mmCIF file of C-alpha atoms in Angstrom:
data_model
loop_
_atom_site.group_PDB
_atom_site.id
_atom_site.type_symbol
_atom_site.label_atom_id
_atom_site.label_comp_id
_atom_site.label_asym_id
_atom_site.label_seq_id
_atom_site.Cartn_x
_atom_site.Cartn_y
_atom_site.Cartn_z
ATOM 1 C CA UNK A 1 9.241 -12.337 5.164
ATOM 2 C CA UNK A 2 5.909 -13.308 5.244
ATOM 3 C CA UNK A 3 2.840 -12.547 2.237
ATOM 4 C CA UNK A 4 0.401 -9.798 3.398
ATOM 5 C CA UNK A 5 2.652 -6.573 2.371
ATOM 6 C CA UNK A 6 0.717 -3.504 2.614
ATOM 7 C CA UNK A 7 0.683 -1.362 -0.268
ATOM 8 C CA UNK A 8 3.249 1.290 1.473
ATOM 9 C CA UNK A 9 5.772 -1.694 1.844
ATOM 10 C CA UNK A 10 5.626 -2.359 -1.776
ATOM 11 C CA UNK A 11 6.015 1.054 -3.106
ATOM 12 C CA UNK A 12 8.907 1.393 -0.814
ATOM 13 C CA UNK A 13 10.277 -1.524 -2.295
ATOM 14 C CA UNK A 14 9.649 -0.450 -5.931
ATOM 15 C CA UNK A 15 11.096 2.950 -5.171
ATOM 16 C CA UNK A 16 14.185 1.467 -4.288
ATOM 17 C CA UNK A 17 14.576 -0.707 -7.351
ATOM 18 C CA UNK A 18 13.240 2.155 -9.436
ATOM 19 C CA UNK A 19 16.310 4.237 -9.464
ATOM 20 C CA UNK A 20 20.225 3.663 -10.387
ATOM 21 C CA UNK A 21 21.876 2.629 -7.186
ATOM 22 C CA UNK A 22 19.557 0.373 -6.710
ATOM 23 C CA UNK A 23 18.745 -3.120 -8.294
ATOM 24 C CA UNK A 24 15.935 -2.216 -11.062
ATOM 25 C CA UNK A 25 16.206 -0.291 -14.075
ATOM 26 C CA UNK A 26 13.068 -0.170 -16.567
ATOM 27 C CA UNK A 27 14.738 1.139 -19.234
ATOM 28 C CA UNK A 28 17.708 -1.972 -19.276
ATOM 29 C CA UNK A 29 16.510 -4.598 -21.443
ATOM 30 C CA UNK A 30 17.466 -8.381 -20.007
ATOM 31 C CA UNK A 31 16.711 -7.420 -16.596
ATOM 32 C CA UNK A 32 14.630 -9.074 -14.175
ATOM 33 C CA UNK A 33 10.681 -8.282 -14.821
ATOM 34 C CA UNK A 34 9.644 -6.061 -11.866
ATOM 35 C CA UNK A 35 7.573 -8.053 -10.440
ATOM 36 C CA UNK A 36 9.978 -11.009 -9.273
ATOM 37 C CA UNK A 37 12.578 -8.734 -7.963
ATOM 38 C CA UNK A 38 9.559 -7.160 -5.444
ATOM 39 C CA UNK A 39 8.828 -10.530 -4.696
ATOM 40 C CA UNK A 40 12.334 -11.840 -4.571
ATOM 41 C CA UNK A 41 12.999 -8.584 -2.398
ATOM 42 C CA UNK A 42 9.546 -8.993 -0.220
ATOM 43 C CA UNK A 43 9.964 -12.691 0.011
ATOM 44 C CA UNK A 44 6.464 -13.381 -1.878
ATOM 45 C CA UNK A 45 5.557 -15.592 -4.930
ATOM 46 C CA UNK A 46 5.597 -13.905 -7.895
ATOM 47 C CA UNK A 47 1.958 -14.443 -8.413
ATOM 48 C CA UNK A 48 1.618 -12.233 -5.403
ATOM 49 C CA UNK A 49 3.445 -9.378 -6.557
ATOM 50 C CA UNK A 50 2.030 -9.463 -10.202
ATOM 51 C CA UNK A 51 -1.621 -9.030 -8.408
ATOM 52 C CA UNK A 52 -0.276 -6.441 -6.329
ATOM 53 C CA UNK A 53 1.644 -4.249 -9.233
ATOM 54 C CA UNK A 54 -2.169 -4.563 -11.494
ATOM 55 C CA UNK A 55 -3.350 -3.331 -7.927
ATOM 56 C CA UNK A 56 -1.132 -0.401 -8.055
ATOM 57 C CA UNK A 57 -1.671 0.072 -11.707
ATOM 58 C CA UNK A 58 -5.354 0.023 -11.214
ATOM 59 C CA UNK A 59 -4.902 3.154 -8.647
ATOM 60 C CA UNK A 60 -2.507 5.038 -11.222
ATOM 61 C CA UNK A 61 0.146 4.401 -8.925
ATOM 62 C CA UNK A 62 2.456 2.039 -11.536
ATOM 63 C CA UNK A 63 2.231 2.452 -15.321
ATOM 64 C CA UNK A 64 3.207 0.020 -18.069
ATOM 65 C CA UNK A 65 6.323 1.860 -20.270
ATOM 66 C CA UNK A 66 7.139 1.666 -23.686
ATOM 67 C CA UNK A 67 8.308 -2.297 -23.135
ATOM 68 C CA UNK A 68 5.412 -2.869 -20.913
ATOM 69 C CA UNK A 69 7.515 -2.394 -17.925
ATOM 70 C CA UNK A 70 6.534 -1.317 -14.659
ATOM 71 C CA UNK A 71 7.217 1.779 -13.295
ATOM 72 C CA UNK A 72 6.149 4.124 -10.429
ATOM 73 C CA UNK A 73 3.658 7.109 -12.181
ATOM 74 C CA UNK A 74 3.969 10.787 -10.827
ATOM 75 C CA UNK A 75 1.247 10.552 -8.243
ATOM 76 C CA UNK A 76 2.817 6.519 -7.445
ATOM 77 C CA UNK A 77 6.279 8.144 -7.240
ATOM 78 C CA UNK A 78 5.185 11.053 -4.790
ATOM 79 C CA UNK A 79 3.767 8.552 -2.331
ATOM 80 C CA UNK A 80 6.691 6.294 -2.764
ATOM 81 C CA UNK A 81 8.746 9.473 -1.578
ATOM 82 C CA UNK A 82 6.442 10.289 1.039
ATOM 83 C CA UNK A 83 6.736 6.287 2.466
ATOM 84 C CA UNK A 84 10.102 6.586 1.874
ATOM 85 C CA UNK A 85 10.952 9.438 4.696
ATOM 86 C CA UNK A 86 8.167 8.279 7.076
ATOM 87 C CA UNK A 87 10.431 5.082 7.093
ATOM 88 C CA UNK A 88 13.618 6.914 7.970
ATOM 89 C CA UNK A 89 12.478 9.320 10.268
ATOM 90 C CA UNK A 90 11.201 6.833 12.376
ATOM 91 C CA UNK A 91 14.401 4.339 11.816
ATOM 92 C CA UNK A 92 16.133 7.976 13.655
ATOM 93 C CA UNK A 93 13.437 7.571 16.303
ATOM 94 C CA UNK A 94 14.162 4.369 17.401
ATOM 95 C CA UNK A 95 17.953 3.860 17.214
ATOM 96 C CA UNK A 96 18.447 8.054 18.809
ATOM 97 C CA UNK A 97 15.682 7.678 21.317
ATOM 98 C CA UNK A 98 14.259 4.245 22.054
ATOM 99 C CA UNK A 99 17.919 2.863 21.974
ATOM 100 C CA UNK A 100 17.080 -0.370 19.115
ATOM 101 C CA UNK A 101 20.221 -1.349 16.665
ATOM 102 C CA UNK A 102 19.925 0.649 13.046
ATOM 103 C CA UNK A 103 19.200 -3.174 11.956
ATOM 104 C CA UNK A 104 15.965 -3.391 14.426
ATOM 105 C CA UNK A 105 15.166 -0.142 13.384
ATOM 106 C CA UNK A 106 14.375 -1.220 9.809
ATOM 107 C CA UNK A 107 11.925 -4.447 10.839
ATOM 108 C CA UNK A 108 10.163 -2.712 13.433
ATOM 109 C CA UNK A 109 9.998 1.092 10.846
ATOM 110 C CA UNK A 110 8.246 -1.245 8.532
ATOM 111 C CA UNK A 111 5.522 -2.669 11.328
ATOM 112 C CA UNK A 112 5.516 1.245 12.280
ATOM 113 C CA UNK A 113 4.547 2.825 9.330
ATOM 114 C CA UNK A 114 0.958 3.144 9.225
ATOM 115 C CA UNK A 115 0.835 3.935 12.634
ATOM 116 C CA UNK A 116 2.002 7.556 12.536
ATOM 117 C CA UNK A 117 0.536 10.220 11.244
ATOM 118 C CA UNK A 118 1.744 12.944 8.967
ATOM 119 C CA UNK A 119 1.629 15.130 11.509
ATOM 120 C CA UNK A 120 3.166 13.280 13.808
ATOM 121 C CA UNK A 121 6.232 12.172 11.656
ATOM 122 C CA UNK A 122 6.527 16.019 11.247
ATOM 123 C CA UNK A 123 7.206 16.309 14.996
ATOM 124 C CA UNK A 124 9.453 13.539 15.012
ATOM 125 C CA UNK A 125 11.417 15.362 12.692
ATOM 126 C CA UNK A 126 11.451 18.375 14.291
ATOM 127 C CA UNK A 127 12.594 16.655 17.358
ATOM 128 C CA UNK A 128 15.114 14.443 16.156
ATOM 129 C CA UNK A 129 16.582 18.173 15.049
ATOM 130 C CA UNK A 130 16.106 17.321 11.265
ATOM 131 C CA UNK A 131 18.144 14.138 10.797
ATOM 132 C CA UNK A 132 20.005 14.308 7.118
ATOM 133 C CA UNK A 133 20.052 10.268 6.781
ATOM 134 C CA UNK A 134 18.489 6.961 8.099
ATOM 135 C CA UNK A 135 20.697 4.643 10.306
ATOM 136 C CA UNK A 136 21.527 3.005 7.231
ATOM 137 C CA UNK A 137 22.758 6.066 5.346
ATOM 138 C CA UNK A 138 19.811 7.119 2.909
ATOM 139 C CA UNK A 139 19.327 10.256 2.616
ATOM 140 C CA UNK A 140 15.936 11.938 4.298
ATOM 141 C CA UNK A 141 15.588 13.889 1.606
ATOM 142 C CA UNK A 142 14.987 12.163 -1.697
ATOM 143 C CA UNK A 143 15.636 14.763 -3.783
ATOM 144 C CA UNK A 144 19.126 14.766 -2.368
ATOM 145 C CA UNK A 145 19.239 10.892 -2.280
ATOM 146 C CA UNK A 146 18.506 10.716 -5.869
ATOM 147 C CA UNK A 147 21.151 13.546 -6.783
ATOM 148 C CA UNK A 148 23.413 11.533 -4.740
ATOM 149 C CA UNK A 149 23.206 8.524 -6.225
ATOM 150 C CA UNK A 150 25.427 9.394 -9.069
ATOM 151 C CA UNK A 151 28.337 9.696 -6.889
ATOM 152 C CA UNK A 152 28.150 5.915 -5.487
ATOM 153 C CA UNK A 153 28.461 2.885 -7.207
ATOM 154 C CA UNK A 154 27.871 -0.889 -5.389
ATOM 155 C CA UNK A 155 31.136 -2.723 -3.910
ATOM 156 C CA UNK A 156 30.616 -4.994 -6.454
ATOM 157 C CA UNK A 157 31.331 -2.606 -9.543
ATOM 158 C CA UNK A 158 34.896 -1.440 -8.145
ATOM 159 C CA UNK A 159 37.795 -2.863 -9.720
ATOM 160 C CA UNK A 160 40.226 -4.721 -7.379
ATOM 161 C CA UNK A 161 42.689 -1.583 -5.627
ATOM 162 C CA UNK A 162 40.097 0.525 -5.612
ATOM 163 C CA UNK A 163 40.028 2.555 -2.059
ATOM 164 C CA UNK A 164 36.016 3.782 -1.134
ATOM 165 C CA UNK A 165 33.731 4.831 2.191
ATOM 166 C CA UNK A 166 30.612 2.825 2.747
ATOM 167 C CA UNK A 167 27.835 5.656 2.245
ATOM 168 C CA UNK A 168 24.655 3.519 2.477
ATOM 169 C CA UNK A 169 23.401 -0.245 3.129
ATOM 170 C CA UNK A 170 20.485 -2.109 1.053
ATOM 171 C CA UNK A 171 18.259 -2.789 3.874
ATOM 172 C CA UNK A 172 15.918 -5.189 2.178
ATOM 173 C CA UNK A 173 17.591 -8.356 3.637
ATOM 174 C CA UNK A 174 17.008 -7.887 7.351
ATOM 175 C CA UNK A 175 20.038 -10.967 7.751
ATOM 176 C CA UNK A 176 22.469 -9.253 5.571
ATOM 177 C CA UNK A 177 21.991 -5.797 7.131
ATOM 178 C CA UNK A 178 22.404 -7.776 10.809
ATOM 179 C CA UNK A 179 26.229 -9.185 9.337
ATOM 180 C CA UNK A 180 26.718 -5.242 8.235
ATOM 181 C CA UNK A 181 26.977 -4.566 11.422
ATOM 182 C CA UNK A 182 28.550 -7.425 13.452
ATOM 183 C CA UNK A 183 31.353 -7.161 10.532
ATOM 184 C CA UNK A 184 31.788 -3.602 10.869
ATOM 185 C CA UNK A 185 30.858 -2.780 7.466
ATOM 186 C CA UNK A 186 28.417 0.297 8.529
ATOM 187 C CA UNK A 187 28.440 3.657 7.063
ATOM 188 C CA UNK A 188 31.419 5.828 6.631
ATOM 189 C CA UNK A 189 33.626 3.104 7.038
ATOM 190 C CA UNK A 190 36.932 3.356 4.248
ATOM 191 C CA UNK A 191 37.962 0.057 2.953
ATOM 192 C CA UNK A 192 39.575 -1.015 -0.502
ATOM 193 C CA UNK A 193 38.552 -3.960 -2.459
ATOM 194 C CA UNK A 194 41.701 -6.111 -2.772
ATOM 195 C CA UNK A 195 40.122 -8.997 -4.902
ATOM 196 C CA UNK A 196 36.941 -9.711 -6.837
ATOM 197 C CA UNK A 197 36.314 -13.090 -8.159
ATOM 198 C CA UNK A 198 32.365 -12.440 -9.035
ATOM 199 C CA UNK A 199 32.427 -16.283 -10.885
ATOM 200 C CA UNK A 200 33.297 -17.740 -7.590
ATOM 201 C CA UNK A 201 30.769 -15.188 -5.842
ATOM 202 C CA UNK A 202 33.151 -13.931 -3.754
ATOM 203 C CA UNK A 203 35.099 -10.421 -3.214
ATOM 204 C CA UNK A 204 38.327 -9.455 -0.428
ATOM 205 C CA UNK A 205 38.476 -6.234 1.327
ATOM 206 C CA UNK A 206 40.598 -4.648 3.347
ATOM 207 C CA UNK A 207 39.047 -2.450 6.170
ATOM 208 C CA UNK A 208 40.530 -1.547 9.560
ATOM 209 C CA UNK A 209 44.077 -3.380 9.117
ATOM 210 C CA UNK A 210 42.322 -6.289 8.295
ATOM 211 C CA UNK A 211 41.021 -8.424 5.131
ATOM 212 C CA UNK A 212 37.356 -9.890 5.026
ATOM 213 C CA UNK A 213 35.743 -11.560 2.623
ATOM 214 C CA UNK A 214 32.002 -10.953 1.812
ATOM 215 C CA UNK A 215 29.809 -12.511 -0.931
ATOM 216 C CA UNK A 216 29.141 -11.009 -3.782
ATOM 217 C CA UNK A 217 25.633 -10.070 -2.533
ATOM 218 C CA UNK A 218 27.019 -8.091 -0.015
ATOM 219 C CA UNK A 219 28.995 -6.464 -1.996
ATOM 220 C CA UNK A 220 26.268 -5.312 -4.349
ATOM 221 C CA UNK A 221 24.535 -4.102 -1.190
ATOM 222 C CA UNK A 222 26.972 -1.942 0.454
ATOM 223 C CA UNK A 223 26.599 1.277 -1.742
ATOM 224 C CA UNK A 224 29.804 3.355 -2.007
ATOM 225 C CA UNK A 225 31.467 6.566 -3.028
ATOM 226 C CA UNK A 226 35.142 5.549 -4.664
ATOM 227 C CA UNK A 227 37.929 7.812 -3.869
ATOM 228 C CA UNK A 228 38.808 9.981 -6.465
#
């Protein structure tokens, strides 16, 4: 993706990484600083996502934590949320109404966003009859989202025999989310890992009578809830 992210884009991005399913947690030490996995994630330089985040801190929308980490501040985390279900609701409005593929639906969401207004997404809602979840799976609601996110665990952290239904997709690589869906590998889908061989990057599963295998970044994007 090209530089120029908007502000919205970014705090979408660190809201993602901000919370256990997905790919940034302050409090690990040893993980990647913040601000290369937005830019990894945005496809910026670093340089341009370490200017952004003092941006955002400069607003007291990101604060520095106890191991000068960054992470999203009350008022920071409340827009985040609010960005967050814009995004979705109007992911609903295009695949439902306008008749795009979920994985259009995220590029053009994130062109869309500042073009509706709150009101506006509010009658989107109410006419898309209160959707629960984004093409993708995430939940509307991020209260919900973040209650559910106990219950999944990534592909990647399943031990081989493992049986599971695909709950949500990362939607941050706009490629990846494209092979999702060619593949099949799309929400409420049931497959079982049958191999993992993460030194070789490379995991098996079996899914609709057949075996596939998918890089280990797919598998760490493809969020799901193991059988019990």
């Amino acid at each position: 993706m090209a530089q120029g992210h908007s502000t919205d884009e970014y705090l979408e991005t660190i809201y993602f990484l901000a919370f256990p399913i997905g790919e940034y947690t302050p409090q690990t030490s040893g993980s990647p600083t913040l601000a290369s996995r937005v830019a990894e994630m945005l496809g910026v330089s670093r340089a341009s996502a370490g200017e952004m985040l003092k941006r955002l801190e400069a607003d007291g929308l990101v604060e520095r934590g106890e191991h000068k980490e960054a992470i999203l501040t009350e008022s920071g985390r409340a827009r985040a949320e609010k960005v967050v279900r814009k995004h979705r609701i109007i992911e609903r409005l295009l695949t439902d109404f306008m008749g795009y593929t979920a994985a259009e639906a995220h590029v053009h969401a994130d062109e869309l966003g500042d073009t509706f207004s709150d009101d506006m997404v509010a009658r989107m809602e109410e006419k898309l009859g209160y959707p629960d979840r984004c093409p993708h799976g995430w939940p509307v609601d991020t209260d919900f989202e973040q209650a559910e996110n106990l219950e999944l665990e990534p592909l990647s952290a399943l031990t081989p025999g493992r049986h599971a239904t695909i709950i949500r997709l990362a939607e941050h690589d706009g490629e990846l989310l494209h092979w999702f869906y060619d593949e099949g590998l799309v929400p409420g889908t049931e497959l079982e890992l049958s191999a993992a061989e993460p030194a070789a990057g490379q995991f098996r599963v079996r899914v609709g009578g057949g075996e596939k295998a998918i890089s280990e970044k797919a598998a760490a994007s493809l969020f799901v809830r193991p059988a019990a």
